[in-house]
Every structure is written in structure tokens, then in C-alpha cells.
Amino acid sequence: MPLRALLWLPLIVVAGSSAAFAGVLAQNGFTSAIVQPLIVSGVAATFAAWLFLRANRAAIRWVSGATVVAQDLAEGRLDARMPTTHIAEFDSLGQQMNRMAQSIQEKTEHLRRQAYHDTLTGLPNRAHFMVRAREALRMGRPGTVSVLFMDLDRFKVLNDTLGHAAGDSLLQVVANRLQEVTGQLGLVARLGGDEFTILVFDPRSATIATQVADRIVEHLRHPFDIDGHAMFVTVSVGISTNDSGTESVTDLMRKADVALYRAKGSGKARYAVFDAGLDEISIEQLHLDAELRSAVSDGQLRLFYQPEIDLRSGQLLGMEALLRWEHPHRGILSPSEFIALAEETGEILRIGSWVVEHACRDIMELSTRNPAARDLGLAVNLSAPEFKEQSLVAEIGRALKRTGMPPHRLKLELTESILMDDIQATLRTLEQLNRLGVKLAIDDFGTGYSSLAYLQSLPVDTLKIDQSFVRRIGAAPRSNAILSTVVDLGAALDLHVVAEGIESEEQLRFLREAGCPAGQGYLFSPPVTIDDFAKTLDHGATPALLRGIPQRRAS
């Protein structure tokens, strides 16, 4: 028999007993005064029993519902709640359990948000992004999943200059802008630092990704108001898409990273889409490309100076400015490791402008500090892109004016290949520089293809003999003959001749005997900083002891 049926038995027994007993009394002559109270008491007992049974039915329903809720909570469904009841004790217990479940649910949601969201910006974090990206790749077809990988250009400089608090505020504002621009088109996440990603999952993901990237690049050009200060920051973006359908999340992230650094290498504040050709470019080279862009603004370029010596008297004639890059991770890099890259990306123009003005300023400060440096010349190398730049002459003029450098003390060095590329344009530019008052030198003479017919018409002042000829002195008779011929040619054309790369006394002796007027090289001094150069002059000597050559101070 069911439990609920059993609960009705007391009611039936009480009611039946009262009615039967009242009937017996009436049959036996008992008055209504006695029988009626008995009937009333029976009814009262029956009603009381009915109330008891009703309460037990509510209790049964509550216990049944509470059992289901407890099972839901045990299985992690924390939104389940205990049922209400008019039984005060049960209802109080249910409310306490509901409050406990609510607290557990809130704390669990907080922990889940911390695990899958960035605490600074509130955006999904790397873990969240990776989970969603894996789901998209598992569900999507080829060409339906795209990843945008981006970081802020020059963020480190801004962060170090303005402080980490301002940097954090900037990241928060950038996060908001990224969400505004992206909207419902993709999932915006912060990977860490100034790196952000966007996941696009759509049949037209590649098209949408480029549209979003274009809007982001443009939108972030506008100034940011950070603590009352207008801050300008740009973003570079790399894009990759699951074209084959076999890519993993790691593959897409790597390809987007490669594309990002291609965007930075192309001038920053733009986006680039990954293609198969980029796989042939090393990640290291792409990183170097991007880092070179910020070398000037981050103050990583250094100038060293190598003295030019009069080989007959030992007098200090001047100095050549030699560029080095003090890379934050790879140390001091020589021009051979980055100049070609700078020329390819166009960054050489900005670097070259920095070199000219910085070198002029150094020598003017040296001249102010030490009278012995007031007549020293300064040689600076120009690259082909710099020489072909239409604003070259004006740029040189501005550098001289800004630094107070007398034009005749500046000598611009160009290789033969640069000069002979377009002889008519070369002549026009050289004549303009000549009118400006600066001196001109043909660097690495003998390694190019200059014509003697043009040599006599070029308005140059100096021939610099390439060190490859100097290095073979005594070992290759033809090199000795070439050296002597160049020295004689220079004398015949009234050109100053400088031998580069002098490293031994034998080389020095031969060049002196050949009548070479000037030279530079490690025998005299390696390239040194301007401070070391100044210290040497302060001691009243040339930068290094010239063996076998009488010395006197430059005057």
C-alpha cells in the first residue's frame, strides 16, 4: 500500500470510531446532550487529523524536491534552489541551503572568470582564447577561422617614460576600443603585455579579418586621453587563416606572429596577411627588422670614431664616424648586420639623418671642450638610398645649421657604385653639395667600376683606398703596384688620398714610402666613443702611439 494511503488510516479510524460510538450511545437511550459533544469531538479530532496529514503531505513534497536539488548541487548545477514550504522549520532550512548555494555559485563564477579573463582589461585571456580557437577549428571548415595578432608600436617607450600606471590605463582604453571596433565580428582577447588577439569564426573570416584589422589600425591612430594627457599610439596587426583546414591553434598563432612582424618591418601602424612566402623568412630576421624600426627612437644607435692620421707627420687630421647598433639582446651589431636591412625597409633614411646630425653635434662639442679639435674634419658615410633622396642637400644643410658645424669640416663618403649608378643625377647632386661647402670622398676606391674620364669631372676631394688592397701589401705584388698607382693618381688630380685598414708596421712603412698622405686603421686606434676620443686629446696626444712617426699636437 502506498505511503500516502497509509497516512489516511488514522483519519478514517478516528472518524469511524466517533460515529460508531455515538450511534451505540443513542441506541441505548443516552440523551443528545451526551451524544452531540461526542460527535463534535469526533469531528474536531477528524479535522485535526486532516491537518496533520496535510502537513505531512507538504513535508513529503519538500523532501522529494530537496532531494532533487541536492543531487543537482552535487553535480555542479549551482543554480538549483530548494523549494519553499509553509512548514517553518523546513522553509528556514531551505533558505539557508539556498544562501549557501548562491555563495558557492558566486565564488565559482569569480574563480572561473579569473581563470579565463584578464584582470586588467576584463578581456578573455590566453587560456580562454585557446579554448575558443580549438572549438572553432574543430567545428569549422577550411577558410572559416582567422586569427588577428597585434601589439602596440613603441609601447615599451611610453610605458617606461610615463610609468606603469599610465601604461596600464592605456591598455585598458585600447582594450575598450578593440571591443568597440570588433563588436560581434570576433572574440577580442589579451595575451599579455601589449599583445592582443581577435578570433574570427565565419565563412568569410579572411575578408572580415582584414576589414577589422583596417578599422583597428585607423581607429587607434586617434589620440588617447590618459590622465588628462593626449597619448598617441599605433598598432601593427598580423593575420592568418586556416586555409588548409589542418592547422592547429599554434600554427595559426605562429603564422599571425610572422605576419605581425612583417607589418612592423613595413613601417608599423598597418596590417599584413600571412602567405606561404613568409615561411621562407626567418622569425629572427623579422624580429630584427621590427626592432630596427625603433632603434633610433629607443636610443640604441651608437657612434664610434676612428682617427685619420697624417702618415708623414703623425698629426691628427680628422675622424670618421662609424655606426653601431647596441641591440638590447644581441649586443653591439656592426653595420654589416643591419644596414642592408635598413636600406631594404627604407629605415636607412631616418638612421642616416640621425648619424649626420649626431656626429656633427659630437665634434662641435669636442671642439668646444678642446681647442685641438677645432680644425678636425669629420667623415660620414652615405648609403645609396640617402644619396638618391631628393631632400638630401636640404637635410645636410639643416643638420649643419642646427649643430653650428662649419660645412668645410664635413666630408661625405660615397662608394664608386653609388656615384656611377646615374652619372648625370650624381653630378647634379654632387654640385649642390659642393655649393653647400661640404667635402666629398670616394670610399673603397678600387673595388667598384669608376671611369677615369668621369673621375676628373666629379667634384670630389678625397680618394679612400679600400682596405682589401692594404691587407695584401707584401703578399701580392700587384696590390703594391695598384696602391702606388692610386697614390700617384690622387696627387696628379690634386686629391687627398687615405689608406684604410692599416694594421701593421710593414703596411705603414710601404704607404709612407709610396707617398700616401693619410691613413686610418687599428695600428693607430680602433673606433672609440667620443668620450674616449676626447680623453685622449685632453692628454695632448693622438688617439694611439704611431710607431716610427714623429708626433705633434694638432693645431
mmCIF file of C-alpha atoms in Angstrom, residues 6-209:
data_model
loop_
_atom_site.group_PDB
_atom_site.id
_atom_site.type_symbol
_atom_site.label_atom_id
_atom_site.label_comp_id
_atom_site.label_asym_id
_atom_site.label_seq_id
_atom_site.Cartn_x
_atom_site.Cartn_y
_atom_site.Cartn_z
ATOM 1 C CA LEU A 6 -1.420 4.687 4.967
ATOM 2 C CA LEU A 7 -1.451 8.264 6.224
ATOM 3 C CA TRP A 8 -5.192 8.401 5.669
ATOM 4 C CA LEU A 9 -5.830 5.436 8.063
ATOM 5 C CA PRO A 10 -5.750 7.465 11.320
ATOM 6 C CA LEU A 11 -8.334 9.858 9.900
ATOM 7 C CA ILE A 12 -10.627 7.018 8.879
ATOM 8 C CA VAL A 13 -10.218 5.261 12.223
ATOM 9 C CA VAL A 14 -10.901 8.406 14.264
ATOM 10 C CA ALA A 15 -13.920 9.442 12.243
ATOM 11 C CA GLY A 16 -15.362 5.930 12.121
ATOM 12 C CA SER A 17 -14.837 5.299 15.823
ATOM 13 C CA SER A 18 -16.512 8.547 16.847
ATOM 14 C CA ALA A 19 -19.547 7.953 14.662
ATOM 15 C CA ALA A 20 -19.983 4.323 15.752
ATOM 16 C CA PHE A 21 -19.644 5.115 19.444
ATOM 17 C CA ALA A 22 -22.184 7.974 19.159
ATOM 18 C CA GLY A 23 -24.645 5.608 17.452
ATOM 19 C CA VAL A 24 -24.325 2.976 20.166
ATOM 20 C CA LEU A 25 -24.975 5.563 22.890
ATOM 21 C CA ALA A 26 -28.027 6.882 21.105
ATOM 22 C CA GLN A 27 -29.481 3.398 20.705
ATOM 23 C CA ASN A 28 -29.044 2.787 24.394
ATOM 24 C CA GLY A 29 -31.068 5.820 25.423
ATOM 25 C CA PHE A 30 -28.364 8.352 26.056
ATOM 26 C CA THR A 31 -29.576 11.910 25.617
ATOM 27 C CA SER A 32 -28.409 14.206 22.863
ATOM 28 C CA ALA A 33 -26.532 16.328 25.423
ATOM 29 C CA ILE A 34 -24.179 13.459 25.804
ATOM 30 C CA VAL A 35 -24.137 12.208 22.227
ATOM 31 C CA GLN A 36 -23.700 15.587 20.473
ATOM 32 C CA PRO A 37 -20.416 16.552 22.264
ATOM 33 C CA LEU A 38 -19.066 13.194 21.347
ATOM 34 C CA ILE A 39 -19.928 13.784 17.691
ATOM 35 C CA VAL A 40 -18.349 17.255 17.842
ATOM 36 C CA SER A 41 -15.219 15.902 19.429
ATOM 37 C CA GLY A 42 -15.077 13.285 16.706
ATOM 38 C CA VAL A 43 -15.337 15.923 14.032
ATOM 39 C CA ALA A 44 -12.664 18.003 15.765
ATOM 40 C CA ALA A 45 -10.415 15.013 16.016
ATOM 41 C CA THR A 46 -11.077 14.247 12.390
ATOM 42 C CA PHE A 47 -10.149 17.852 11.357
ATOM 43 C CA ALA A 48 -7.000 17.745 13.481
ATOM 44 C CA ALA A 49 -6.045 14.501 11.864
ATOM 45 C CA TRP A 50 -6.691 16.031 8.454
ATOM 46 C CA LEU A 51 -4.395 18.982 9.277
ATOM 47 C CA PHE A 52 -1.682 16.589 10.436
ATOM 48 C CA LEU A 53 -1.949 14.563 7.296
ATOM 49 C CA ARG A 54 -1.866 17.710 5.129
ATOM 50 C CA ALA A 55 1.346 18.885 6.833
ATOM 51 C CA ASN A 56 2.909 15.511 6.229
ATOM 52 C CA ARG A 57 1.961 15.668 2.571
ATOM 53 C CA ALA A 58 3.748 19.064 2.265
ATOM 54 C CA ALA A 59 6.725 17.612 4.081
ATOM 55 C CA ILE A 60 6.837 14.729 1.670
ATOM 56 C CA ARG A 61 6.746 17.104 -1.320
ATOM 57 C CA TRP A 62 9.519 19.316 0.167
ATOM 58 C CA VAL A 63 11.758 16.339 0.948
ATOM 59 C CA SER A 64 11.213 14.999 -2.552
ATOM 60 C CA GLY A 65 12.066 18.362 -4.142
ATOM 61 C CA ALA A 66 15.037 18.933 -1.815
ATOM 62 C CA THR A 67 16.451 15.548 -2.794
ATOM 63 C CA VAL A 68 16.442 16.553 -6.470
ATOM 64 C CA VAL A 69 18.053 19.961 -5.673
ATOM 65 C CA ALA A 70 20.744 18.343 -3.528
ATOM 66 C CA GLN A 71 21.588 15.997 -6.386
ATOM 67 C CA ASP A 72 21.814 18.962 -8.829
ATOM 68 C CA LEU A 73 24.127 20.862 -6.476
ATOM 69 C CA ALA A 74 26.296 17.777 -6.010
ATOM 70 C CA GLU A 75 26.638 17.514 -9.807
ATOM 71 C CA GLY A 76 27.719 21.154 -10.143
ATOM 72 C CA ARG A 77 24.401 22.721 -11.235
ATOM 73 C CA LEU A 78 24.763 25.589 -8.789
ATOM 74 C CA ASP A 79 21.708 27.499 -9.994
ATOM 75 C CA ALA A 80 19.380 24.894 -8.426
ATOM 76 C CA ARG A 81 17.390 26.123 -5.390
ATOM 77 C CA MET A 82 15.445 24.466 -2.556
ATOM 78 C CA PRO A 83 11.614 24.624 -2.804
ATOM 79 C CA THR A 84 9.580 26.782 -0.438
ATOM 80 C CA THR A 85 7.037 25.392 2.044
ATOM 81 C CA HIS A 86 4.632 26.668 4.697
ATOM 82 C CA ILE A 87 6.388 24.414 7.216
ATOM 83 C CA ALA A 88 8.528 26.986 9.027
ATOM 84 C CA GLU A 89 11.314 24.630 10.055
ATOM 85 C CA PHE A 90 11.695 23.180 6.564
ATOM 86 C CA ASP A 91 11.449 26.590 4.888
ATOM 87 C CA SER A 92 14.172 28.024 7.150
ATOM 88 C CA LEU A 93 16.441 25.094 6.353
ATOM 89 C CA GLY A 94 15.760 25.558 2.624
ATOM 90 C CA GLN A 95 16.599 29.259 2.748
ATOM 91 C CA GLN A 96 19.918 28.538 4.468
ATOM 92 C CA MET A 97 20.789 25.966 1.853
ATOM 93 C CA ASN A 98 19.858 28.400 -0.926
ATOM 94 C CA ARG A 99 22.088 31.106 0.538
ATOM 95 C CA MET A 100 24.966 28.626 0.729
ATOM 96 C CA ALA A 101 24.383 27.559 -2.889
ATOM 97 C CA GLN A 102 24.262 31.223 -4.005
ATOM 98 C CA SER A 103 27.568 31.947 -2.252
ATOM 99 C CA ILE A 104 29.220 28.884 -3.786
ATOM 100 C CA GLN A 105 27.889 29.847 -7.215
ATOM 101 C CA GLU A 106 29.237 33.414 -6.944
ATOM 102 C CA LYS A 107 32.660 32.265 -5.781
ATOM 103 C CA THR A 108 32.817 29.635 -8.506
ATOM 104 C CA GLU A 109 31.898 32.206 -11.166
ATOM 105 C CA HIS A 110 34.577 34.535 -9.791
ATOM 106 C CA LEU A 111 37.229 31.808 -9.932
ATOM 107 C CA ARG A 112 36.124 30.819 -13.435
ATOM 108 C CA ARG A 113 36.335 34.444 -14.592
ATOM 109 C CA GLN A 114 39.790 34.812 -13.058
ATOM 110 C CA ALA A 115 40.937 31.655 -14.825
ATOM 111 C CA TYR A 116 39.629 32.739 -18.231
ATOM 112 C CA HIS A 117 39.750 36.563 -18.150
ATOM 113 C CA ASP A 118 42.464 39.199 -17.925
ATOM 114 C CA THR A 119 42.313 41.029 -14.605
ATOM 115 C CA LEU A 120 43.484 44.382 -16.002
ATOM 116 C CA THR A 121 41.223 44.758 -19.035
ATOM 117 C CA GLY A 122 38.456 42.265 -18.316
ATOM 118 C CA LEU A 123 39.018 40.688 -21.734
ATOM 119 C CA PRO A 124 39.250 36.930 -22.262
ATOM 120 C CA ASN A 125 42.825 35.782 -21.606
ATOM 121 C CA ARG A 126 45.127 33.405 -23.451
ATOM 122 C CA ALA A 127 43.553 30.272 -21.915
ATOM 123 C CA HIS A 128 40.058 31.416 -22.908
ATOM 124 C CA PHE A 129 41.229 32.324 -26.408
ATOM 125 C CA MET A 130 42.940 28.964 -26.937
ATOM 126 C CA VAL A 131 39.826 27.035 -25.847
ATOM 127 C CA ARG A 132 37.544 29.021 -28.164
ATOM 128 C CA ALA A 133 40.012 28.789 -31.059
ATOM 129 C CA ARG A 134 40.261 24.990 -30.700
ATOM 130 C CA GLU A 135 36.478 24.747 -30.683
ATOM 131 C CA ALA A 136 36.255 26.894 -33.821
ATOM 132 C CA LEU A 137 38.857 24.813 -35.652
ATOM 133 C CA ARG A 138 37.125 21.593 -34.655
ATOM 134 C CA MET A 139 33.755 22.814 -35.875
ATOM 135 C CA GLY A 140 34.802 24.919 -38.866
ATOM 136 C CA ARG A 141 35.740 24.169 -42.428
ATOM 137 C CA PRO A 142 38.871 25.459 -44.238
ATOM 138 C CA GLY A 143 38.855 29.242 -44.507
ATOM 139 C CA THR A 144 36.377 29.827 -41.683
ATOM 140 C CA VAL A 145 38.759 30.629 -38.812
ATOM 141 C CA SER A 146 41.079 33.655 -38.776
ATOM 142 C CA VAL A 147 43.387 34.980 -36.074
ATOM 143 C CA LEU A 148 44.460 38.605 -35.745
ATOM 144 C CA PHE A 149 47.624 39.034 -33.646
ATOM 145 C CA MET A 150 48.575 42.579 -32.714
ATOM 146 C CA ASP A 151 50.712 44.644 -30.401
ATOM 147 C CA LEU A 152 51.160 48.338 -29.738
ATOM 148 C CA ASP A 153 54.002 50.123 -31.507
ATOM 149 C CA ARG A 154 56.500 51.761 -29.147
ATOM 150 C CA PHE A 155 54.506 50.726 -26.063
ATOM 151 C CA LYS A 156 57.679 49.973 -24.103
ATOM 152 C CA VAL A 157 58.938 53.529 -24.617
ATOM 153 C CA LEU A 158 55.633 55.015 -23.471
ATOM 154 C CA ASN A 159 55.433 52.658 -20.509
ATOM 155 C CA ASP A 160 58.978 53.404 -19.371
ATOM 156 C CA THR A 161 58.574 57.154 -19.912
ATOM 157 C CA LEU A 162 55.146 57.767 -18.386
ATOM 158 C CA GLY A 163 55.142 54.999 -15.795
ATOM 159 C CA HIS A 164 53.377 51.666 -15.429
ATOM 160 C CA ALA A 165 50.166 53.213 -14.099
ATOM 161 C CA ALA A 166 49.751 55.247 -17.290
ATOM 162 C CA GLY A 167 50.708 52.175 -19.308
ATOM 163 C CA ASP A 168 48.001 50.126 -17.616
ATOM 164 C CA SER A 169 45.435 52.871 -18.257
ATOM 165 C CA LEU A 170 46.449 52.919 -21.907
ATOM 166 C CA LEU A 171 45.989 49.146 -22.196
ATOM 167 C CA GLN A 172 42.512 49.422 -20.689
ATOM 168 C CA VAL A 173 41.484 52.140 -23.149
ATOM 169 C CA VAL A 174 42.947 50.160 -26.060
ATOM 170 C CA ALA A 175 41.006 47.078 -24.940
ATOM 171 C CA ASN A 176 37.778 49.098 -24.966
ATOM 172 C CA ARG A 177 38.490 50.439 -28.449
ATOM 173 C CA LEU A 178 39.257 46.989 -29.778
ATOM 174 C CA GLN A 179 35.925 45.726 -28.467
ATOM 175 C CA GLU A 180 34.073 48.720 -29.930
ATOM 176 C CA VAL A 181 35.635 48.221 -33.354
ATOM 177 C CA THR A 182 35.247 44.442 -33.407
ATOM 178 C CA GLY A 183 31.737 44.255 -31.988
ATOM 179 C CA GLN A 184 30.106 40.902 -32.707
ATOM 180 C CA LEU A 185 32.536 40.066 -35.520
ATOM 181 C CA GLY A 186 35.067 38.310 -33.307
ATOM 182 C CA LEU A 187 36.350 37.454 -29.848
ATOM 183 C CA VAL A 188 38.867 40.004 -28.520
ATOM 184 C CA ALA A 189 41.445 38.667 -26.037
ATOM 185 C CA ARG A 190 44.577 39.921 -24.315
ATOM 186 C CA LEU A 191 47.501 37.516 -24.357
ATOM 187 C CA GLY A 192 49.676 39.582 -22.013
ATOM 188 C CA GLY A 193 51.715 42.780 -22.051
ATOM 189 C CA ASP A 194 50.642 44.846 -25.055
ATOM 190 C CA GLU A 195 49.676 41.792 -27.138
ATOM 191 C CA PHE A 196 46.058 41.287 -28.174
ATOM 192 C CA THR A 197 44.315 38.749 -30.394
ATOM 193 C CA ILE A 198 40.985 38.540 -32.162
ATOM 194 C CA LEU A 199 39.338 35.270 -33.201
ATOM 195 C CA VAL A 200 37.024 35.435 -36.223
ATOM 196 C CA PHE A 201 34.816 32.406 -36.893
ATOM 197 C CA ASP A 202 32.784 32.935 -40.043
ATOM 198 C CA PRO A 203 32.521 31.542 -43.594
ATOM 199 C CA ARG A 204 34.034 34.863 -44.738
ATOM 200 C CA SER A 205 36.610 35.001 -41.945
ATOM 201 C CA ALA A 206 39.545 36.138 -44.126
ATOM 202 C CA THR A 207 37.574 39.083 -45.536
ATOM 203 C CA ILE A 208 36.162 40.045 -42.151
ATOM 204 C CA ALA A 209 39.622 39.796 -40.540
#
